[in-house]
CSV table of C-alpha atoms in Angstrom, one decimal:
chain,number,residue,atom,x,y,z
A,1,UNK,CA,55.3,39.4,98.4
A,2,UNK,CA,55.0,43.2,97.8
A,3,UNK,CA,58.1,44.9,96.8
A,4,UNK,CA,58.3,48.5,98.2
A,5,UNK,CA,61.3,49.4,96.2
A,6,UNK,CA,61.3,53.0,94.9
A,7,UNK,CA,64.9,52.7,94.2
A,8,UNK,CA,64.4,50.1,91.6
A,9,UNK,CA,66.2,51.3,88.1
A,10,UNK,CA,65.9,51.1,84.6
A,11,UNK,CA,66.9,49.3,82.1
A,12,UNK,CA,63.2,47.7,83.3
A,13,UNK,CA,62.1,44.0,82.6
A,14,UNK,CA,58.3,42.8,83.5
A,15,UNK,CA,58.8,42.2,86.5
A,16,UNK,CA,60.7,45.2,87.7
A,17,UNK,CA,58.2,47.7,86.1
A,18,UNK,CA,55.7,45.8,88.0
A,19,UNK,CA,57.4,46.2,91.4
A,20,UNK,CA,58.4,49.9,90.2
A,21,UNK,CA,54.8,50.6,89.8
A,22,UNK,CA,53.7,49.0,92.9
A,23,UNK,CA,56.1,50.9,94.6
A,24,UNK,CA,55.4,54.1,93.3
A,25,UNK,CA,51.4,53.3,94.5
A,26,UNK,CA,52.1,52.7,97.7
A,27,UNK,CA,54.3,55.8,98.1
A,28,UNK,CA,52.2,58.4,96.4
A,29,UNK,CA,49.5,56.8,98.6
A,30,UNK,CA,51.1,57.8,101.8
A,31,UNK,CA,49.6,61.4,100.8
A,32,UNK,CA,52.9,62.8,102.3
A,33,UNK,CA,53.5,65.6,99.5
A,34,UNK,CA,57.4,65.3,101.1
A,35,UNK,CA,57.9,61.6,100.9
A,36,UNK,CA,56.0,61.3,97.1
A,37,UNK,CA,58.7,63.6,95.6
A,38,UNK,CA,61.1,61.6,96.2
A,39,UNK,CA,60.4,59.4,93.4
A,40,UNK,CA,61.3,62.7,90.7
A,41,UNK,CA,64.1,64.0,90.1
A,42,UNK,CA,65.6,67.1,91.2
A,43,UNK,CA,64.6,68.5,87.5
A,44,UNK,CA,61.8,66.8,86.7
A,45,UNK,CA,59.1,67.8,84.1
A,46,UNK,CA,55.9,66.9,85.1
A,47,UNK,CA,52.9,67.8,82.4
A,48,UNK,CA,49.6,67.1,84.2
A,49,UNK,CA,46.5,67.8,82.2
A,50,UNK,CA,47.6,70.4,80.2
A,51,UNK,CA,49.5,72.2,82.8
A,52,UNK,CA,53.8,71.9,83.2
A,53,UNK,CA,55.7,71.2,86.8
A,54,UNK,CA,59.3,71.3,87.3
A,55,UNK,CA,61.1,70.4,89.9
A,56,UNK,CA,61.4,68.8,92.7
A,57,UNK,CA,60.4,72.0,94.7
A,58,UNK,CA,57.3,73.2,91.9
A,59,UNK,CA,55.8,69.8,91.9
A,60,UNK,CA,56.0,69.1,95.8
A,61,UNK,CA,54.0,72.6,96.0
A,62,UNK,CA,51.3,71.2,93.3
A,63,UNK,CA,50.9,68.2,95.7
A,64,UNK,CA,50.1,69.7,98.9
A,65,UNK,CA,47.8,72.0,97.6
A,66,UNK,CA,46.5,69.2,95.2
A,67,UNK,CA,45.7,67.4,98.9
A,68,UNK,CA,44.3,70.3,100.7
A,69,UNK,CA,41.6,70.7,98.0
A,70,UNK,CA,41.3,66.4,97.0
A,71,UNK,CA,40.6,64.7,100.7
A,72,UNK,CA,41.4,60.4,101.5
A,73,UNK,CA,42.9,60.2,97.9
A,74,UNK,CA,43.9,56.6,96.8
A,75,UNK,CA,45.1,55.3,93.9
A,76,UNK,CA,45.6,52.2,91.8
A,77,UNK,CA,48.5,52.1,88.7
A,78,UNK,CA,48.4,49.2,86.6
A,79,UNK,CA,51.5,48.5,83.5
A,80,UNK,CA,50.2,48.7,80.7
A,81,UNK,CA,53.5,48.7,78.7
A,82,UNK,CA,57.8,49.6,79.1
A,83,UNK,CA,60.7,49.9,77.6
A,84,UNK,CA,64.3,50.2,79.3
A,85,UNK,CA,64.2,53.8,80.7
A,86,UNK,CA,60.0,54.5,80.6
A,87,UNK,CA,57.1,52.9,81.8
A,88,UNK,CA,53.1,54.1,80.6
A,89,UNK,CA,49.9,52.9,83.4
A,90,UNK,CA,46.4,53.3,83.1
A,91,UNK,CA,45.4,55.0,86.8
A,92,UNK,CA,42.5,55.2,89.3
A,93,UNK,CA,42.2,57.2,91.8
A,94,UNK,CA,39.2,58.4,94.0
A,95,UNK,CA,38.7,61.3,96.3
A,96,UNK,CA,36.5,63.7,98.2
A,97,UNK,CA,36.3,67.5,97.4
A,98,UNK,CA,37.2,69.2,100.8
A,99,UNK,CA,34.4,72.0,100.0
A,100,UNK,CA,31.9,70.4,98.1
A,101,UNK,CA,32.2,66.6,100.0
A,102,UNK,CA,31.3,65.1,96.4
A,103,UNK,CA,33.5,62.2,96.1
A,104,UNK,CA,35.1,61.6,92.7
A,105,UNK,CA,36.6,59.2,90.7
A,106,UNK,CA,39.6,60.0,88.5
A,107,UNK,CA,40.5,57.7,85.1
A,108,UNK,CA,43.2,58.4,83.4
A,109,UNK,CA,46.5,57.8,81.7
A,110,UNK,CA,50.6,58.5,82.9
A,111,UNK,CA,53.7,57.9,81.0
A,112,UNK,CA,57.0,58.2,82.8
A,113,UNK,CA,61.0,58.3,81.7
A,114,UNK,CA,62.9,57.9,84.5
A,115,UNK,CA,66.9,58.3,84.6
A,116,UNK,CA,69.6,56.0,85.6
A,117,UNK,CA,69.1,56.5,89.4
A,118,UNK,CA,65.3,55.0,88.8
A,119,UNK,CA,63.8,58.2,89.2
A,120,UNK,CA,60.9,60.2,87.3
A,121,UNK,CA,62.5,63.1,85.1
A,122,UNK,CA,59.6,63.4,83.1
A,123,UNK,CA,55.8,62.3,83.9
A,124,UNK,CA,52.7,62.9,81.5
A,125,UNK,CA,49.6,62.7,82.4
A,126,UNK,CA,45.7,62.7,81.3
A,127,UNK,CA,42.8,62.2,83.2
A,128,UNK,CA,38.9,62.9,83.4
A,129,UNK,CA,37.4,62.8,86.9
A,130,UNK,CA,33.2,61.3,87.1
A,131,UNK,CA,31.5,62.4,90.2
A,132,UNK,CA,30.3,59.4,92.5
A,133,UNK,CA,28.1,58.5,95.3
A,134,UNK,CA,30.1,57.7,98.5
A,135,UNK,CA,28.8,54.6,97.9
A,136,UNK,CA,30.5,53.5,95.0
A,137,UNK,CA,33.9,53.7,96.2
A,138,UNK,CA,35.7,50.8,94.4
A,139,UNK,CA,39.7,51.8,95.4
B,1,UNK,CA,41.6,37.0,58.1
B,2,UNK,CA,42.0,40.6,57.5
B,3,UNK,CA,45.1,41.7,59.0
B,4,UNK,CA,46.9,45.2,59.2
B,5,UNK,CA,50.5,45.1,59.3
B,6,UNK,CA,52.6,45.8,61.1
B,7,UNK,CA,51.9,42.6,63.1
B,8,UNK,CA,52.6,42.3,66.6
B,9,UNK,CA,55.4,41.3,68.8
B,10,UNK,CA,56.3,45.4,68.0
B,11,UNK,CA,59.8,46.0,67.7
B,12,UNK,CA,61.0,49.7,68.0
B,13,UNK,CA,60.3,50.3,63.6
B,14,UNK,CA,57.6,48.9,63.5
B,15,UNK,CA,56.1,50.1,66.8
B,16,UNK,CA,56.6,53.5,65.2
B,17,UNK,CA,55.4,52.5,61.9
B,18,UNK,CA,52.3,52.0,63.7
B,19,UNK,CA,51.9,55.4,65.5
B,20,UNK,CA,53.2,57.2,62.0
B,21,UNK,CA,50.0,55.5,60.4
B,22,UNK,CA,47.6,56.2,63.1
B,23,UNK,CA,48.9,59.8,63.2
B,24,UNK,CA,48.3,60.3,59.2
B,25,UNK,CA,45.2,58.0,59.0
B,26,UNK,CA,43.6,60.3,61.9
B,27,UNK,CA,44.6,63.7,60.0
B,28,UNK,CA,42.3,62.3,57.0
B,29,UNK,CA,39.9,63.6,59.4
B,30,UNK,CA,37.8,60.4,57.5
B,31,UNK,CA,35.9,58.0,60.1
B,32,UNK,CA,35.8,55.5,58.0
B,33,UNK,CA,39.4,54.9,56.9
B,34,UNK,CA,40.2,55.6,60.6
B,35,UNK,CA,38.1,52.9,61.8
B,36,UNK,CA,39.7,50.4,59.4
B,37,UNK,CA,42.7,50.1,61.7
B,38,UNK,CA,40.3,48.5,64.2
B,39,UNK,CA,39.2,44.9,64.7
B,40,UNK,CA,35.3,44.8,64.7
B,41,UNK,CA,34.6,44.1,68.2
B,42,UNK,CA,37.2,46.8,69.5
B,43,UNK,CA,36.9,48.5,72.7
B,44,UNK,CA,37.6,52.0,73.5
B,45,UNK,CA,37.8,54.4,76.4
B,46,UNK,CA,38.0,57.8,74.9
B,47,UNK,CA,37.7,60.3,77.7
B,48,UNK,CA,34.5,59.7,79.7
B,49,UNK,CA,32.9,57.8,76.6
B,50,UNK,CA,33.1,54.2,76.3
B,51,UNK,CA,33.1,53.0,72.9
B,52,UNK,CA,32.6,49.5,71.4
B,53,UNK,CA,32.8,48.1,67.8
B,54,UNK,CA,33.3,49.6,64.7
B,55,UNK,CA,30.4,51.7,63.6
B,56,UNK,CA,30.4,53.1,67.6
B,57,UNK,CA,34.0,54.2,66.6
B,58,UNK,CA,32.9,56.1,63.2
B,59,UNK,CA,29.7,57.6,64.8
B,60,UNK,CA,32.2,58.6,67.6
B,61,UNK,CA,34.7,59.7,65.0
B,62,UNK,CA,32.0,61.9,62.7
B,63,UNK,CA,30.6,63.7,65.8
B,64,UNK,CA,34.4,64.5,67.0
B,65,UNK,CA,35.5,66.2,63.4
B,66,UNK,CA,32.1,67.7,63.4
B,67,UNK,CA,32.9,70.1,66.4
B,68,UNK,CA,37.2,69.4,66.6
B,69,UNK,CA,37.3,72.3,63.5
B,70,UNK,CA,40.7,72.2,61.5
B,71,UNK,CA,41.9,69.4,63.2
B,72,UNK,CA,45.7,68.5,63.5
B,73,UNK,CA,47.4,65.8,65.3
B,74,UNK,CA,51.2,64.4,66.4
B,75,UNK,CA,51.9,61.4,68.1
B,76,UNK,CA,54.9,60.3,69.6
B,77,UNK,CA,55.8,56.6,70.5
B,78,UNK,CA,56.0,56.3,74.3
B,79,UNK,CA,57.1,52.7,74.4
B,80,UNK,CA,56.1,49.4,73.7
B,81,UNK,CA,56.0,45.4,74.5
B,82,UNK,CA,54.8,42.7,72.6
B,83,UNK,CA,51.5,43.3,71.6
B,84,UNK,CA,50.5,46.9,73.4
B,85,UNK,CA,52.1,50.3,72.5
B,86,UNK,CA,52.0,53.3,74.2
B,87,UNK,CA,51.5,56.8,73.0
B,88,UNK,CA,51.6,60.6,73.6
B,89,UNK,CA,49.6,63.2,71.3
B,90,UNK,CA,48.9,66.8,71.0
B,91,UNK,CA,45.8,67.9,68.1
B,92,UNK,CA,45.0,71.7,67.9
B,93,UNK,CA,41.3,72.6,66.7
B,94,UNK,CA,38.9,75.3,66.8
B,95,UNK,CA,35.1,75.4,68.4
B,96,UNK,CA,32.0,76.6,66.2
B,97,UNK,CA,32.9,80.1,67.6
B,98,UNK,CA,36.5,80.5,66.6
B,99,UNK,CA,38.0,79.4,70.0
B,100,UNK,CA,41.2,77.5,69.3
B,101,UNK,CA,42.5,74.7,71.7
B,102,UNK,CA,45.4,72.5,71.9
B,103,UNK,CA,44.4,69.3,74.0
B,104,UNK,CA,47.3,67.2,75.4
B,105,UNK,CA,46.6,63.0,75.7
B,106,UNK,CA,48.3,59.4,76.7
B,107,UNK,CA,46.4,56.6,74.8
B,108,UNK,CA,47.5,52.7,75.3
B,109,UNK,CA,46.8,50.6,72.4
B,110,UNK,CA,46.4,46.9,72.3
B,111,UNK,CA,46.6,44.7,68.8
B,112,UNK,CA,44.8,41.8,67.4
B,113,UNK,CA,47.4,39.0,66.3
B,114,UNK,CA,46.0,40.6,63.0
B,115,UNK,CA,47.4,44.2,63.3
B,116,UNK,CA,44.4,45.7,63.6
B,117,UNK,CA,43.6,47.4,67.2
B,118,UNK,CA,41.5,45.8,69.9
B,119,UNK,CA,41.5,47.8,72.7
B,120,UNK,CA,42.5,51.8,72.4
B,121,UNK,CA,42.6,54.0,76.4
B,122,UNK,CA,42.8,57.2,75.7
B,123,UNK,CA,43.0,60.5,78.2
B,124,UNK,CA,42.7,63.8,76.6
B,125,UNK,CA,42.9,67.1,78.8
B,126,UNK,CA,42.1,70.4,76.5
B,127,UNK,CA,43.7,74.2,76.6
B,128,UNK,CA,42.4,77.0,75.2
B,129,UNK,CA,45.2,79.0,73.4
B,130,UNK,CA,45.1,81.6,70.7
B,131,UNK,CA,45.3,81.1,67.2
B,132,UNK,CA,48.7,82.8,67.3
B,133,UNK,CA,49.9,80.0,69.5
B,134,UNK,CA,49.4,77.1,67.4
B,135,UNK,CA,52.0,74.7,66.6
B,136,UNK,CA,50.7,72.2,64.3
B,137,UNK,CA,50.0,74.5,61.1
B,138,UNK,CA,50.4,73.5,57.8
């Protein structure tokens, strides 16, 4: 049974980093820049690729414009490892270019602390993006 | 067997005993001490490049300290169960043409009941700063 849980909090077993994972897929798949950040705190640091985000208001910004540039973007997180308060996943994701129409696919790397409420006050991530055919959509 | 402790089931010392090593093994800047750490049949992701085995990893190794110029890494423990660790890392190095950069990555790490690494995912995203800006000196 899928969990859809976003609430779930730390101090994380197996089984509850799986279902906060899950849970966090299927809400950062909605595409709703609005509804994703509510999984981050009010403060929250988020370092993408180089580049710092924070807060709630900074990082919702970064998404919208993130999906007015990356078109029908879906992702997959898988655990790779926890402990009580943080979580780290290896990531899909693929997408189309709104300009360009080249469809990518993003591989990459997140690690994520989250406080007592079971929400993301700091989230790293790394990632390359490979261009691919339309064709060889996977996700 | 050849093994590489510490062995795994990690427990918070000796998961950071691990990342301690890596971190000063990789500052050698010497691809062949690195790749020691490695089982032989390891499997890496390292960016874009898929890497398998041991001599992969020290060709890989020699090409990267052949352009990463005054190379100089961190790592931090991100967390850790059983047999896979998780890690964060910042290096700073300069091009052929004097350009310094600090790159930013997450690697996940899998061990070998034998301590030595089996499977190593790395992402790496790099920024160009100035020399002024470095933080990893000395």
């Amino acid at each position: 049974m899928k969990t859809s849980q976003p609430t779930l909090k730390p101090l994380f077993t197996e089984d509850t980093a799986i279902a906060k994972i899950q849970a966090i897929q299927d809400l950062w798949n909605s595409r709703d820049a609005s509804k994703m950040v509510t999984t981050f705190d009010g403060e929250a640091k988020v370092f993408n690729r180089g580049n710092l985000i924070e807060g709630c208001s900074s990082i919702q910004s970064f998404l919208e414009l993130r999906f007015n540039k990356a078109l029908h973007c879906t992702m997959t997180i898988d655990l790779w490892t926890f402990s009580d308060f943080r979580i780290s996943a290896s990531f899909l994701s693929e997408w189309q270019d709104a300009i360009r129409g080249q469809w990518y696919r993003s591989e990459g790397n997140m690690q994520m602390c989250f406080n007592e409420q079971g929400l993301i006050e700091k989230l790293s991530v790394s990632a390359f993006d490979a261009r691919i055919q339309a064709d060889e959509r996977e996700i | 067997m050849q093994t590489k402790p510490p062995l795994p089931p990690f427990t918070a010392e000796s998961a950071m005993q691990k990342v301690q090593a890596a971190e000063d093994a990789w500052n050698t800047k010497d691809p062949i001490k690195v790749s020691l750490a490695y089982t032989e049949d390891t499997r890496w992701r390292n960016r874009a490049d898929f890497i398998n085995g041991r001599e992969e990893v020290q060709q890989f190794l020699t090409r990267k300290w052949n352009r990463e110029l005054e190379y100089k890494l961190k790592k931090e423990l991100w967390a850790y169960t059983g047999n896979r660790i998780a890690v964060t890392f910042r290096y700073e190095w300069h091009d052929g043409s004097g350009q310094w950069f600090r790159s930013y990555g997450n690697e996940l790490w899998e061990f070998a009941e034998s301590g030595l690494m089996q499977r190593r995912i790395a992402s790496i995203n790099d920024v160009p700063i100035y020399e002024s800006d470095r933080e990893l000196v000395g």
